[in-house]
CSV table of C-alpha atoms in Angstrom, one decimal:
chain,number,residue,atom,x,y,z
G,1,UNK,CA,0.0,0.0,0.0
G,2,UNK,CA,2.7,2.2,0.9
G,3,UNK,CA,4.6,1.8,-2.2
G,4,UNK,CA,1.4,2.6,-3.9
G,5,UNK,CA,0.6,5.7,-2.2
G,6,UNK,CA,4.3,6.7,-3.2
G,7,UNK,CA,3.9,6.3,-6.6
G,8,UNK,CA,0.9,8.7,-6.9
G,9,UNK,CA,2.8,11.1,-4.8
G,10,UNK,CA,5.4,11.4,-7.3
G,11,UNK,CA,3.4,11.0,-10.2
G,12,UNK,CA,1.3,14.0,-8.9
G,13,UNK,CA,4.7,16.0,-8.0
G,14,UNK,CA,5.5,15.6,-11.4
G,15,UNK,CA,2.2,16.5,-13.1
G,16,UNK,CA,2.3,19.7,-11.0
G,17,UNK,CA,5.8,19.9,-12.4
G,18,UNK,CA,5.0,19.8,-15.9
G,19,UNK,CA,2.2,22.2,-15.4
G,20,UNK,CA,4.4,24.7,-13.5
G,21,UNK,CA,6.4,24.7,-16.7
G,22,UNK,CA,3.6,25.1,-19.3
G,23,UNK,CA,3.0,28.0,-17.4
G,24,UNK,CA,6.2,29.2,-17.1
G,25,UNK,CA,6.4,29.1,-21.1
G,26,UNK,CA,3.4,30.7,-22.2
G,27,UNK,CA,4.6,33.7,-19.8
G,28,UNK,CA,7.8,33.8,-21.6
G,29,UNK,CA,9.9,31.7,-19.5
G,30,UNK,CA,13.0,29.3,-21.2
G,31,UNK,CA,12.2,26.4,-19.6
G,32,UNK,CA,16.1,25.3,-18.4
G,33,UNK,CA,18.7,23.6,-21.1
G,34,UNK,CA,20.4,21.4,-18.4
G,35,UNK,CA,19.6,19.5,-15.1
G,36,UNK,CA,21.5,21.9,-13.1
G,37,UNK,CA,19.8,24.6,-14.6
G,38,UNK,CA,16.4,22.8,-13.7
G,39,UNK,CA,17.5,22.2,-10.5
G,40,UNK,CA,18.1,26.1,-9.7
G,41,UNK,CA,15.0,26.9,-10.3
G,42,UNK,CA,13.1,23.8,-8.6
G,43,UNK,CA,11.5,24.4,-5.0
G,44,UNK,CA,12.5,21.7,-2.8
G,45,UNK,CA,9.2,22.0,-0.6
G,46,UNK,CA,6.9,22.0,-3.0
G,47,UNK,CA,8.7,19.5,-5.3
G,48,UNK,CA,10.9,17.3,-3.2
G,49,UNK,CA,11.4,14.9,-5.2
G,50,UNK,CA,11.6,15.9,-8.3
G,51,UNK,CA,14.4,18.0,-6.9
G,52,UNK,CA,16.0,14.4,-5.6
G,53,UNK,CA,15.5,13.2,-9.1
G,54,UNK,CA,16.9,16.4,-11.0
G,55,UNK,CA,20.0,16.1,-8.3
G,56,UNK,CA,20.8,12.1,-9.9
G,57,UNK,CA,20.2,13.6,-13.5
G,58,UNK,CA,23.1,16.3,-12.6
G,59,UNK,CA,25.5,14.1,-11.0
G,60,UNK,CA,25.0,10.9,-13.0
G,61,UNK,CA,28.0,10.7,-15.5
G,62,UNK,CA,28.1,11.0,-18.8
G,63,UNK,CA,28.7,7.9,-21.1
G,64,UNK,CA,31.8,8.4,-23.4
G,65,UNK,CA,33.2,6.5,-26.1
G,66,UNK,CA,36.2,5.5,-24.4
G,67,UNK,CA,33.9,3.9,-21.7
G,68,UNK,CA,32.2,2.0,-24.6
G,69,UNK,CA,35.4,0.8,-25.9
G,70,UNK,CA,36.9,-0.3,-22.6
G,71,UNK,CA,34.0,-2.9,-21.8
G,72,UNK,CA,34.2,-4.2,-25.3
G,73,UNK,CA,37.5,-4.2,-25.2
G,74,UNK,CA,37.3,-6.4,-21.4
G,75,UNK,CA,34.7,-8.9,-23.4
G,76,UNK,CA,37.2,-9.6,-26.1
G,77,UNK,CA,39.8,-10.3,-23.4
G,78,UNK,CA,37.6,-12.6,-21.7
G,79,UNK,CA,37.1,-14.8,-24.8
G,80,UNK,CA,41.1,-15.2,-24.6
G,81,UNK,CA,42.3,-18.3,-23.2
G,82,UNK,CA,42.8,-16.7,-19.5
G,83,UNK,CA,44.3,-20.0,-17.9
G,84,UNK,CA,47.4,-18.5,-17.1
G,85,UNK,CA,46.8,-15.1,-16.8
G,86,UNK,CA,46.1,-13.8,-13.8
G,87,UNK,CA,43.7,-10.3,-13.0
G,88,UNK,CA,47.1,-7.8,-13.3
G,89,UNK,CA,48.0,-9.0,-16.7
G,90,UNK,CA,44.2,-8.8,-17.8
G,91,UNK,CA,44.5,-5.5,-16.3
G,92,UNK,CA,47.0,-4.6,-18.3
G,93,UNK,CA,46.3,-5.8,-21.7
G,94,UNK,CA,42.9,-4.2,-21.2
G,95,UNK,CA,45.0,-0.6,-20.7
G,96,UNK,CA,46.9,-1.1,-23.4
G,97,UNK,CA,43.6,-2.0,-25.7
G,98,UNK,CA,42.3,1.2,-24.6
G,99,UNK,CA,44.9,3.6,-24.2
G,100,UNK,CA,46.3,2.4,-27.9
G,101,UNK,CA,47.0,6.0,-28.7
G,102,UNK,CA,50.2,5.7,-25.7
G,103,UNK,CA,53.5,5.2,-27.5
G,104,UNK,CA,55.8,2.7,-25.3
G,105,UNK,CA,59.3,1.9,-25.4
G,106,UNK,CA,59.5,-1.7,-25.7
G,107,UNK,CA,62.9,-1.8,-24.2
G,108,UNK,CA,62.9,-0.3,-21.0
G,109,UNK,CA,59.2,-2.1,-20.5
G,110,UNK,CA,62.0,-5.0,-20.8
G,111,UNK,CA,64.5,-3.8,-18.7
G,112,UNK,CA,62.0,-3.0,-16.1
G,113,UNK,CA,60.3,-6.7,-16.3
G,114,UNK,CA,63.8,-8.4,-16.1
G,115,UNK,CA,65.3,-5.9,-13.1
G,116,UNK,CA,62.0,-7.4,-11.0
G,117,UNK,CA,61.9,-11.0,-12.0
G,118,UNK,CA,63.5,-13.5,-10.6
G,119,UNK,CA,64.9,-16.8,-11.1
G,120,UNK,CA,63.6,-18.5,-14.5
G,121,UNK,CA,62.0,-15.3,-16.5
G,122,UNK,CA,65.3,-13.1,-15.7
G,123,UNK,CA,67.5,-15.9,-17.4
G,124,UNK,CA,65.0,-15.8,-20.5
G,125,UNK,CA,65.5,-12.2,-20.7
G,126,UNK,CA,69.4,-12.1,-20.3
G,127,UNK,CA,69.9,-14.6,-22.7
């Protein structure tokens, strides 16, 4: 019931919302271009939570392209054999993917690999 009673409280919040800005139009009023904008000119006691919603629109983040790429880019990865790999080197490769635009110098990535091995990988690397 309660959940219920909610629902029509917001649903009337926002009807009085929408009216407040058909209003606010036909008196000559821009209606606001952004949700910051809208939530400057929102009154938190008579619309509470349409200001709580406005305040997640203006904080939410933006979705980029980079974003985008790095989750494809973690799928492709996945479908990798990943026996021996453990969650740093995925890390890594999936930095690399996205980052492609970084030049590196293979040679002191070496050089820094084989001053931290030890044992077995640092004889690879010397010979």
């Amino acid at each position: 019931h309660e959940a219920t009673a909610a629902k029509e409280l917001i649903g009337a919040e926002l009807r009085l919302w929408k009216a407040k800005w058909k209003r606010e139009s036909e008196g000559g009023v821009i209606f606001p271009s952004t949700a910051i904008g809208a939530l400057g000119m929102c009154n938190d006691e008579v619309y509470p939570s349409v200001k709580k919603f406005l305040y997640l629109l203006a904080t939410l983040p933006v979705r980029v392209a980079s974003a985008e790429r790095s989750f494809s880019t973690l799928c492709r990865l996945k479908t990798w054999p990943r026996s021996e790999m453990d969650e740093i080197r995925l890390t890594g490769l999936a930095l690399l993917n996205i980052h492609r635009d970084l030049t590196i110098n293979s040679e002191s990535v070496i050089d820094r690999f084989s001053s931290r091995s030890s044992g077995r990988r640092r004889l690879e690397f010397v010979l």
